[in-house]
PDB file of C-alpha atoms and ligand atoms in Angstrom:
ATOM      1  CA  MET C 513      21.719 -72.000 248.167  1.00  0.00           C
ATOM      2  CA  ASN C 514      25.033 -73.866 247.837  1.00  0.00           C
ATOM      3  CA  LEU C 515      27.301 -71.964 245.478  1.00  0.00           C
ATOM      4  CA  MET C 516      30.866 -72.141 244.279  1.00  0.00           C
ATOM      5  CA  LEU C 517      32.928 -69.326 242.797  1.00  0.00           C
ATOM      6  CA  PHE C 518      35.478 -70.668 240.361  1.00  0.00           C
ATOM      7  CA  GLY C 519      38.329 -69.036 238.468  1.00  0.00           C
ATOM      8  CA  ALA C 520      42.039 -68.323 238.223  1.00  0.00           C
ATOM      9  CA  PRO C 521      43.843 -66.571 241.076  1.00  0.00           C
ATOM     10  CA  GLY C 522      42.793 -62.923 240.893  1.00  0.00           C
ATOM     11  CA  ALA C 523      39.696 -63.613 238.769  1.00  0.00           C
ATOM     12  CA  GLY C 524      37.489 -61.795 241.293  1.00  0.00           C
ATOM     13  CA  LYS C 525      36.065 -64.627 243.421  1.00  0.00           C
ATOM     14  CA  GLY C 526      36.601 -62.943 246.787  1.00  0.00           C
ATOM     15  CA  THR C 527      35.288 -59.620 245.474  1.00  0.00           C
ATOM     16  CA  GLN C 528      32.060 -61.159 244.156  1.00  0.00           C
ATOM     17  CA  ALA C 529      31.647 -63.365 247.232  1.00  0.00           C
ATOM     18  CA  LYS C 530      31.082 -60.219 249.329  1.00  0.00           C
ATOM     19  CA  TYR C 531      28.047 -59.302 247.203  1.00  0.00           C
ATOM     20  CA  LEU C 532      26.635 -62.826 247.435  1.00  0.00           C
ATOM     21  CA  ILE C 533      26.981 -62.739 251.239  1.00  0.00           C
ATOM     22  CA  GLU C 534      25.021 -59.469 251.369  1.00  0.00           C
ATOM     23  CA  LYS C 535      22.300 -60.688 249.015  1.00  0.00           C
ATOM     24  CA  PHE C 536      21.757 -64.225 250.280  1.00  0.00           C
ATOM     25  CA  ASN C 537      23.057 -63.964 253.849  1.00  0.00           C
ATOM     26  CA  ILE C 538      25.127 -67.148 253.559  1.00  0.00           C
ATOM     27  CA  PRO C 539      28.773 -67.531 254.619  1.00  0.00           C
ATOM     28  CA  GLN C 540      31.805 -67.379 252.312  1.00  0.00           C
ATOM     29  CA  ILE C 541      34.125 -70.333 252.724  1.00  0.00           C
ATOM     30  CA  SER C 542      37.550 -69.297 251.483  1.00  0.00           C
ATOM     31  CA  THR C 543      40.265 -71.906 251.991  1.00  0.00           C
ATOM     32  CA  GLY C 544      42.872 -69.192 251.310  1.00  0.00           C
ATOM     33  CA  ASP C 545      41.466 -67.017 254.140  1.00  0.00           C
ATOM     34  CA  MET C 546      41.327 -70.023 256.467  1.00  0.00           C
ATOM     35  CA  LEU C 547      44.940 -70.945 255.689  1.00  0.00           C
ATOM     36  CA  ARG C 548      46.081 -67.341 256.281  1.00  0.00           C
ATOM     37  CA  ALA C 549      44.227 -67.326 259.618  1.00  0.00           C
ATOM     38  CA  ALA C 550      46.024 -70.557 260.570  1.00  0.00           C
ATOM     39  CA  ILE C 551      49.369 -68.918 259.706  1.00  0.00           C
ATOM     40  CA  THR C 552      48.509 -65.835 261.805  1.00  0.00           C
ATOM     41  CA  ASN C 553      47.531 -68.088 264.714  1.00  0.00           C
ATOM     42  CA  GLY C 554      50.784 -70.025 264.362  1.00  0.00           C
ATOM     43  CA  THR C 555      49.149 -73.451 264.157  1.00  0.00           C
ATOM     44  CA  ALA C 556      51.084 -76.490 262.918  1.00  0.00           C
ATOM     45  CA  MET C 557      48.798 -76.694 259.892  1.00  0.00           C
ATOM     46  CA  GLY C 558      49.444 -73.020 259.118  1.00  0.00           C
ATOM     47  CA  MET C 559      53.198 -73.498 259.352  1.00  0.00           C
ATOM     48  CA  GLU C 560      53.035 -76.430 256.953  1.00  0.00           C
ATOM     49  CA  ALA C 561      50.821 -74.564 254.477  1.00  0.00           C
ATOM     50  CA  LYS C 562      52.938 -71.396 254.489  1.00  0.00           C
ATOM     51  CA  SER C 563      55.840 -72.791 252.453  1.00  0.00           C
ATOM     52  CA  TYR C 564      53.477 -73.932 249.690  1.00  0.00           C
ATOM     53  CA  MET C 565      51.581 -70.639 249.640  1.00  0.00           C
ATOM     54  CA  ASP C 566      54.716 -68.486 249.561  1.00  0.00           C
ATOM     55  CA  ALA C 567      55.942 -70.538 246.595  1.00  0.00           C
ATOM     56  CA  GLY C 568      52.605 -70.243 244.774  1.00  0.00           C
ATOM     57  CA  LYS C 569      51.997 -73.993 244.971  1.00  0.00           C
ATOM     58  CA  LEU C 570      48.847 -75.767 246.067  1.00  0.00           C
ATOM     59  CA  VAL C 571      48.656 -76.939 249.662  1.00  0.00           C
ATOM     60  CA  PRO C 572      48.280 -80.766 249.880  1.00  0.00           C
ATOM     61  CA  ASP C 573      44.755 -82.114 249.375  1.00  0.00           C
ATOM     62  CA  SER C 574      44.616 -83.921 252.731  1.00  0.00           C
ATOM     63  CA  THR C 575      45.094 -80.617 254.626  1.00  0.00           C
ATOM     64  CA  ILE C 576      42.503 -78.765 252.552  1.00  0.00           C
ATOM     65  CA  ILE C 577      39.906 -81.539 252.676  1.00  0.00           C
ATOM     66  CA  GLY C 578      40.324 -81.660 256.466  1.00  0.00           C
ATOM     67  CA  ILE C 579      39.564 -77.954 256.918  1.00  0.00           C
ATOM     68  CA  ILE C 580      36.598 -78.051 254.559  1.00  0.00           C
ATOM     69  CA  LYS C 581      35.104 -81.050 256.300  1.00  0.00           C
ATOM     70  CA  GLU C 582      35.229 -79.256 259.627  1.00  0.00           C
ATOM     71  CA  ARG C 583      33.910 -75.964 258.200  1.00  0.00           C
ATOM     72  CA  LEU C 584      30.918 -77.419 256.321  1.00  0.00           C
ATOM     73  CA  GLY C 585      29.863 -79.184 259.510  1.00  0.00           C
ATOM     74  CA  GLN C 586      29.368 -75.868 261.325  1.00  0.00           C
ATOM     75  CA  ALA C 587      25.854 -74.607 261.988  1.00  0.00           C
ATOM     76  CA  ASP C 588      25.991 -71.485 259.792  1.00  0.00           C
ATOM     77  CA  CYS C 589      26.445 -73.629 256.666  1.00  0.00           C
ATOM     78  CA  LYS C 590      23.015 -75.216 257.068  1.00  0.00           C
ATOM     79  CA  LYS C 591      21.297 -72.393 255.165  1.00  0.00           C
ATOM     80  CA  GLY C 592      23.853 -72.555 252.338  1.00  0.00           C
ATOM     81  CA  PHE C 593      27.364 -71.319 251.558  1.00  0.00           C
ATOM     82  CA  ILE C 594      29.695 -69.852 248.965  1.00  0.00           C
ATOM     83  CA  LEU C 595      32.822 -71.884 248.271  1.00  0.00           C
ATOM     84  CA  ASP C 596      35.675 -69.585 247.211  1.00  0.00           C
ATOM     85  CA  GLY C 597      38.988 -71.071 246.096  1.00  0.00           C
ATOM     86  CA  PHE C 598      37.922 -74.638 246.820  1.00  0.00           C
ATOM     87  CA  PRO C 599      38.063 -77.178 245.227  1.00  0.00           C
ATOM     88  CA  ARG C 600      41.268 -76.677 243.252  1.00  0.00           C
ATOM     89  CA  THR C 601      42.034 -80.291 242.295  1.00  0.00           C
ATOM     90  CA  LEU C 602      40.022 -83.252 241.088  1.00  0.00           C
ATOM     91  CA  ALA C 603      40.722 -85.079 244.370  1.00  0.00           C
ATOM     92  CA  GLN C 604      39.263 -82.110 246.296  1.00  0.00           C
ATOM     93  CA  ALA C 605      36.189 -82.015 244.020  1.00  0.00           C
ATOM     94  CA  GLU C 606      35.594 -85.721 244.568  1.00  0.00           C
ATOM     95  CA  ALA C 607      36.017 -85.368 248.327  1.00  0.00           C
ATOM     96  CA  LEU C 608      33.523 -82.492 248.293  1.00  0.00           C
ATOM     97  CA  GLU C 609      31.010 -84.534 246.346  1.00  0.00           C
ATOM     98  CA  GLU C 610      31.277 -87.365 248.857  1.00  0.00           C
ATOM     99  CA  LEU C 611      31.011 -84.972 251.801  1.00  0.00           C
ATOM    100  CA  MET C 612      27.938 -83.232 250.393  1.00  0.00           C
ATOM    101  CA  LYS C 613      26.338 -86.562 249.556  1.00  0.00           C
ATOM    102  CA  ASN C 614      26.739 -87.635 253.170  1.00  0.00           C
ATOM    103  CA  MET C 615      25.189 -84.342 254.296  1.00  0.00           C
ATOM    104  CA  GLY C 616      22.264 -84.844 251.908  1.00  0.00           C
ATOM    105  CA  ILE C 617      22.990 -81.626 249.994  1.00  0.00           C
ATOM    106  CA  SER C 618      24.236 -80.715 246.521  1.00  0.00           C
ATOM    107  CA  LEU C 619      25.735 -77.804 244.618  1.00  0.00           C
ATOM    108  CA  ASP C 620      23.230 -75.451 243.018  1.00  0.00           C
ATOM    109  CA  LYS C 621      25.671 -73.570 240.806  1.00  0.00           C
ATOM    110  CA  VAL C 622      29.355 -73.256 240.035  1.00  0.00           C
ATOM    111  CA  ILE C 623      29.989 -69.712 238.818  1.00  0.00           C
ATOM    112  CA  SER C 624      33.122 -69.439 236.722  1.00  0.00           C
ATOM    113  CA  LEU C 625      34.681 -65.975 236.408  1.00  0.00           C
ATOM    114  CA  ASN C 626      36.591 -66.060 233.137  1.00  0.00           C
ATOM    115  CA  VAL C 627      39.634 -63.795 232.984  1.00  0.00           C
ATOM    116  CA  PRO C 628      42.600 -64.368 230.609  1.00  0.00           C
ATOM    117  CA  ASP C 629      46.101 -64.779 232.070  1.00  0.00           C
ATOM    118  CA  GLU C 630      47.283 -61.444 230.595  1.00  0.00           C
ATOM    119  CA  LEU C 631      44.947 -59.552 232.928  1.00  0.00           C
ATOM    120  CA  ILE C 632      45.744 -61.591 236.023  1.00  0.00           C
ATOM    121  CA  VAL C 633      49.194 -60.173 236.783  1.00  0.00           C
ATOM    122  CA  GLY C 634      47.901 -56.580 236.986  1.00  0.00           C
ATOM    123  CA  ARG C 635      45.012 -57.642 239.177  1.00  0.00           C
ATOM    124  CA  ILE C 636      47.217 -59.526 241.621  1.00  0.00           C
ATOM    125  CA  THR C 637      50.014 -56.959 241.878  1.00  0.00           C
ATOM    126  CA  GLY C 638      47.488 -54.129 242.481  1.00  0.00           C
ATOM    127  CA  ARG C 639      45.458 -56.112 245.023  1.00  0.00           C
ATOM    128  CA  ARG C 640      45.154 -54.835 248.585  1.00  0.00           C
ATOM    129  CA  VAL C 641      43.477 -57.029 251.182  1.00  0.00           C
ATOM    130  CA  CYS C 642      42.006 -56.230 254.564  1.00  0.00           C
ATOM    131  CA  SER C 643      44.209 -57.493 257.392  1.00  0.00           C
ATOM    132  CA  LYS C 644      41.095 -58.007 259.538  1.00  0.00           C
ATOM    133  CA  CYS C 645      38.293 -59.384 257.329  1.00  0.00           C
ATOM    134  CA  GLY C 646      40.135 -60.446 254.160  1.00  0.00           C
ATOM    135  CA  ALA C 647      38.087 -58.193 251.817  1.00  0.00           C
ATOM    136  CA  SER C 648      39.776 -57.514 248.512  1.00  0.00           C
ATOM    137  CA  PHE C 649      40.394 -54.131 246.839  1.00  0.00           C
ATOM    138  CA  HIS C 650      42.505 -52.902 243.928  1.00  0.00           C
ATOM    139  CA  VAL C 651      44.545 -49.711 243.865  1.00  0.00           C
ATOM    140  CA  GLU C 652      43.259 -48.846 240.401  1.00  0.00           C
ATOM    141  CA  PHE C 653      40.252 -51.036 239.465  1.00  0.00           C
ATOM    142  CA  ASN C 654      38.410 -51.248 242.785  1.00  0.00           C
ATOM    143  CA  PRO C 655      39.844 -48.754 245.288  1.00  0.00           C
ATOM    144  CA  SER C 656      38.590 -48.517 248.866  1.00  0.00           C
ATOM    145  CA  LYS C 657      36.728 -45.286 249.733  1.00  0.00           C
ATOM    146  CA  VAL C 658      39.545 -44.183 252.060  1.00  0.00           C
ATOM    147  CA  ALA C 659      43.082 -45.152 250.986  1.00  0.00           C
ATOM    148  CA  ASP C 660      44.473 -48.212 252.811  1.00  0.00           C
ATOM    149  CA  ILE C 661      41.303 -48.643 254.936  1.00  0.00           C
ATOM    150  CA  CYS C 662      38.729 -51.413 254.460  1.00  0.00           C
ATOM    151  CA  ASP C 663      35.211 -50.273 253.418  1.00  0.00           C
ATOM    152  CA  TYR C 664      33.615 -53.175 255.273  1.00  0.00           C
ATOM    153  CA  CYS C 665      35.328 -53.165 258.686  1.00  0.00           C
ATOM    154  CA  GLY C 666      37.801 -50.271 258.880  1.00  0.00           C
ATOM    155  CA  GLY C 667      40.769 -52.661 258.999  1.00  0.00           C
ATOM    156  CA  GLU C 668      44.149 -51.816 257.487  1.00  0.00           C
ATOM    157  CA  LEU C 669      44.740 -52.854 253.867  1.00  0.00           C
ATOM    158  CA  ILE C 670      47.935 -54.769 253.169  1.00  0.00           C
ATOM    159  CA  ILE C 671      49.716 -56.480 250.273  1.00  0.00           C
ATOM    160  CA  ARG C 672      49.634 -60.272 250.535  1.00  0.00           C
ATOM    161  CA  LYS C 673      53.073 -61.904 250.678  1.00  0.00           C
ATOM    162  CA  ASP C 674      52.262 -64.105 247.667  1.00  0.00           C
ATOM    163  CA  ASP C 675      50.905 -61.245 245.536  1.00  0.00           C
ATOM    164  CA  ASN C 676      54.034 -60.601 243.483  1.00  0.00           C
ATOM    165  CA  ALA C 677      54.844 -61.097 239.801  1.00  0.00           C
ATOM    166  CA  GLU C 678      57.057 -64.173 240.400  1.00  0.00           C
ATOM    167  CA  THR C 679      54.552 -66.093 242.508  1.00  0.00           C
ATOM    168  CA  VAL C 680      51.699 -65.260 240.128  1.00  0.00           C
ATOM    169  CA  LYS C 681      53.493 -67.278 237.463  1.00  0.00           C
ATOM    170  CA  SER C 682      53.536 -70.471 239.525  1.00  0.00           C
ATOM    171  CA  ARG C 683      49.978 -69.883 240.743  1.00  0.00           C
ATOM    172  CA  LEU C 684      48.767 -69.615 237.150  1.00  0.00           C
ATOM    173  CA  GLU C 685      50.680 -72.782 236.251  1.00  0.00           C
ATOM    174  CA  ALA C 686      49.051 -74.611 239.163  1.00  0.00           C
ATOM    175  CA  TYR C 687      45.660 -73.269 238.064  1.00  0.00           C
ATOM    176  CA  HIS C 688      45.989 -74.509 234.478  1.00  0.00           C
ATOM    177  CA  ALA C 689      47.510 -77.878 235.377  1.00  0.00           C
ATOM    178  CA  GLN C 690      45.470 -78.812 238.452  1.00  0.00           C
ATOM    179  CA  THR C 691      42.352 -76.629 238.699  1.00  0.00           C
ATOM    180  CA  ALA C 692      41.163 -75.883 235.139  1.00  0.00           C
ATOM    181  CA  PRO C 693      40.225 -79.574 234.552  1.00  0.00           C
ATOM    182  CA  LEU C 694      37.382 -78.999 237.025  1.00  0.00           C
ATOM    183  CA  ILE C 695      35.566 -76.933 234.371  1.00  0.00           C
ATOM    184  CA  ALA C 696      34.791 -80.153 232.482  1.00  0.00           C
ATOM    185  CA  TYR C 697      33.940 -81.926 235.746  1.00  0.00           C
ATOM    186  CA  TYR C 698      31.285 -79.370 236.738  1.00  0.00           C
ATOM    187  CA  THR C 699      30.055 -78.901 233.175  1.00  0.00           C
ATOM    188  CA  ASP C 700      29.360 -82.647 233.026  1.00  0.00           C
ATOM    189  CA  MET C 701      27.552 -82.351 236.348  1.00  0.00           C
ATOM    190  CA  GLY C 702      25.290 -79.716 234.760  1.00  0.00           C
ATOM    191  CA  VAL C 703      25.937 -76.981 237.339  1.00  0.00           C
ATOM    192  CA  MET C 704      28.563 -74.863 235.567  1.00  0.00           C
ATOM    193  CA  VAL C 705      27.767 -71.287 234.496  1.00  0.00           C
ATOM    194  CA  GLU C 706      30.384 -69.001 232.974  1.00  0.00           C
ATOM    195  CA  LEU C 707      30.698 -65.237 233.280  1.00  0.00           C
ATOM    196  CA  ASP C 708      32.883 -62.700 231.533  1.00  0.00           C
ATOM    197  CA  GLY C 709      35.095 -61.700 234.471  1.00  0.00           C
ATOM    198  CA  THR C 710      36.845 -58.946 232.513  1.00  0.00           C
ATOM    199  CA  LYS C 711      33.931 -56.518 232.899  1.00  0.00           C
ATOM    200  CA  ASP C 712      33.844 -53.931 235.710  1.00  0.00           C
ATOM    201  CA  VAL C 713      33.216 -55.275 239.212  1.00  0.00           C
ATOM    202  CA  ASN C 714      29.617 -53.958 239.256  1.00  0.00           C
ATOM    203  CA  GLU C 715      28.784 -55.396 235.848  1.00  0.00           C
ATOM    204  CA  VAL C 716      30.080 -58.832 236.863  1.00  0.00           C
ATOM    205  CA  THR C 717      27.915 -58.629 239.999  1.00  0.00           C
ATOM    206  CA  GLN C 718      24.827 -57.770 237.930  1.00  0.00           C
ATOM    207  CA  ASP C 719      25.504 -60.633 235.477  1.00  0.00           C
ATOM    208  CA  MET C 720      25.966 -63.004 238.413  1.00  0.00           C
ATOM    209  CA  PHE C 721      22.728 -61.961 240.118  1.00  0.00           C
ATOM    210  CA  ALA C 722      20.874 -62.365 236.797  1.00  0.00           C
ATOM    211  CA  LEU C 723      22.108 -65.967 236.634  1.00  0.00           C
ATOM    212  CA  LEU C 724      20.862 -66.699 240.129  1.00  0.00           C
ATOM    213  CA  LYS C 725      17.319 -65.407 239.634  1.00  0.00           C
TER     214      LYS C 725
HETATM  215  P1  ADP G1378      43.788 -66.398 245.195  1.00  0.00           P
HETATM  216  O1  ADP G1378      42.410 -65.949 245.550  1.00  0.00           O
HETATM  217  O2  ADP G1378      44.649 -65.278 244.777  1.00  0.00           O
HETATM  218  O3  ADP G1378      43.840 -67.545 244.262  1.00  0.00           O
HETATM  219  P2  ADP G1378      43.742 -67.808 247.687  1.00  0.00           P
HETATM  220  O4  ADP G1378      43.622 -66.932 248.871  1.00  0.00           O
HETATM  221  O5  ADP G1378      42.526 -68.507 247.224  1.00  0.00           O
HETATM  222  O6  ADP G1378      44.401 -66.927 246.543  1.00  0.00           O
HETATM  223  O7  ADP G1378      44.858 -68.897 247.920  1.00  0.00           O
HETATM  224  C1  ADP G1378      46.152 -68.545 248.334  1.00  0.00           C
HETATM  225  C2  ADP G1378      47.018 -69.789 248.386  1.00  0.00           C
HETATM  226  O8  ADP G1378      46.480 -70.685 249.375  1.00  0.00           O
HETATM  227  C3  ADP G1378      47.078 -70.603 247.111  1.00  0.00           C
HETATM  228  O9  ADP G1378      48.065 -70.142 246.230  1.00  0.00           O
HETATM  229  C4  ADP G1378      47.414 -72.001 247.672  1.00  0.00           C
HETATM  230  O10 ADP G1378      48.774 -72.099 248.034  1.00  0.00           O
HETATM  231  C5  ADP G1378      46.599 -72.032 248.958  1.00  0.00           C
HETATM  232  N1  ADP G1378      45.241 -72.583 248.748  1.00  0.00           N
HETATM  233  C6  ADP G1378      44.061 -71.936 248.927  1.00  0.00           C
HETATM  234  N2  ADP G1378      43.026 -72.747 248.649  1.00  0.00           N
HETATM  235  C7  ADP G1378      43.563 -73.946 248.283  1.00  0.00           C
HETATM  236  C8  ADP G1378      43.019 -75.192 247.852  1.00  0.00           C
HETATM  237  N3  ADP G1378      41.688 -75.375 247.743  1.00  0.00           N
HETATM  238  N4  ADP G1378      43.882 -76.190 247.558  1.00  0.00           N
HETATM  239  C9  ADP G1378      45.217 -76.033 247.667  1.00  0.00           C
HETATM  240  N5  ADP G1378      45.790 -74.888 248.048  1.00  0.00           N
HETATM  241  C10 ADP G1378      44.982 -73.847 248.357  1.00  0.00           C
HETATM  242  P1  ADP G1379      40.322 -63.930 243.701  1.00  0.00           P
HETATM  243  O1  ADP G1379      39.568 -64.064 245.000  1.00  0.00           O
HETATM  244  O2  ADP G1379      39.652 -64.649 242.570  1.00  0.00           O
HETATM  245  O3  ADP G1379      41.767 -64.265 243.842  1.00  0.00           O
HETATM  246  P2  ADP G1379      39.934 -61.047 244.056  1.00  0.00           P
HETATM  247  O4  ADP G1379      38.468 -60.916 244.252  1.00  0.00           O
HETATM  248  O5  ADP G1379      40.790 -60.911 245.247  1.00  0.00           O
HETATM  249  O6  ADP G1379      40.282 -62.411 243.263  1.00  0.00           O
HETATM  250  O7  ADP G1379      40.354 -59.995 242.944  1.00  0.00           O
HETATM  251  C1  ADP G1379      41.719 -59.875 242.535  1.00  0.00           C
HETATM  252  C2  ADP G1379      42.037 -58.399 242.320  1.00  0.00           C
HETATM  253  O8  ADP G1379      41.332 -57.909 241.180  1.00  0.00           O
HETATM  254  C3  ADP G1379      41.627 -57.506 243.487  1.00  0.00           C
HETATM  255  O9  ADP G1379      42.571 -56.472 243.592  1.00  0.00           O
HETATM  256  C4  ADP G1379      40.259 -56.973 243.055  1.00  0.00           C
HETATM  257  O10 ADP G1379      39.967 -55.703 243.641  1.00  0.00           O
HETATM  258  C5  ADP G1379      40.420 -56.867 241.558  1.00  0.00           C
HETATM  259  N1  ADP G1379      39.170 -57.149 240.816  1.00  0.00           N
HETATM  260  C6  ADP G1379      38.181 -58.003 241.157  1.00  0.00           C
HETATM  261  N2  ADP G1379      37.205 -58.003 240.221  1.00  0.00           N
HETATM  262  C7  ADP G1379      37.602 -57.127 239.253  1.00  0.00           C
HETATM  263  C8  ADP G1379      37.023 -56.687 238.011  1.00  0.00           C
HETATM  264  N3  ADP G1379      35.841 -57.147 237.576  1.00  0.00           N
HETATM  265  N4  ADP G1379      37.709 -55.776 237.284  1.00  0.00           N
HETATM  266  C9  ADP G1379      38.913 -55.313 237.725  1.00  0.00           C
HETATM  267  N5  ADP G1379      39.508 -55.676 238.869  1.00  0.00           N
HETATM  268  C10 ADP G1379      38.861 -56.588 239.640  1.00  0.00           C
HETATM  269 ZN1   ZN G1380      37.903 -55.491 256.437  1.00  0.00          ZN
END
């Protein structure tokens, strides 16, 4: 199954991806996680991406398309995958279509998690992420079982550098200007399904699984 999780920053894509991994045993492909790994490893690509990410702007398409091309070619993607946070521009969506066409595969579903802007700031400022595996928690809405420790791997939970009220504003602007037009793109393609992302984490998961039956 080739899936995509779509939505504004903080809509819950990473959170729901974890449940899809468990259920379908397919990898999550998060461009944000891959960029953060590149920054941690001090690669040239990571250094270039960092300034955009810290400012809440999108990283250039050529960089993103390059990492996706390499990732989708890896063996574990053969049984399917969950795209999380990619594509974010029309150029990325078109590059993905071309790439998948060449691989002889197609998208089964694009799952949009709909959350209004007013709720996004609270989600992002309360987010805590695992420094080891990237799993996402929330101090109030989705706390880890033990404070500051990841439920999945025991790693330390941290606050992402870009998870602050100022950066959220530019990330939401980028989302509306550059990413939201993809809703029409995938609706026209006939693969778009929309979910109410304002419900509790578990309810969203149940709604999502119902769609995938
Ligand atoms: P969130 O889940 O909160 O939206 P991500 O981890 O997906 O955050 O992305 C963090 C940052 O990484 C984005 O603000 C952007 O700068 C960069 N980024 C991630 N994915 C992409 C992409 N597909 N295209 C351009 N920039 C991206
Ligand atoms: P994204 O990957 O779309 O940027 P995350 O999955 O990281 O979003 O979720 C953003 C924040 O909101 C995290 O702190 C997460 O724990 C929290 N969150 C996710 N889903 C929900 C939900 N349904 N209700 C309330 N908070 C949620
Ligand atoms: Zn972890």
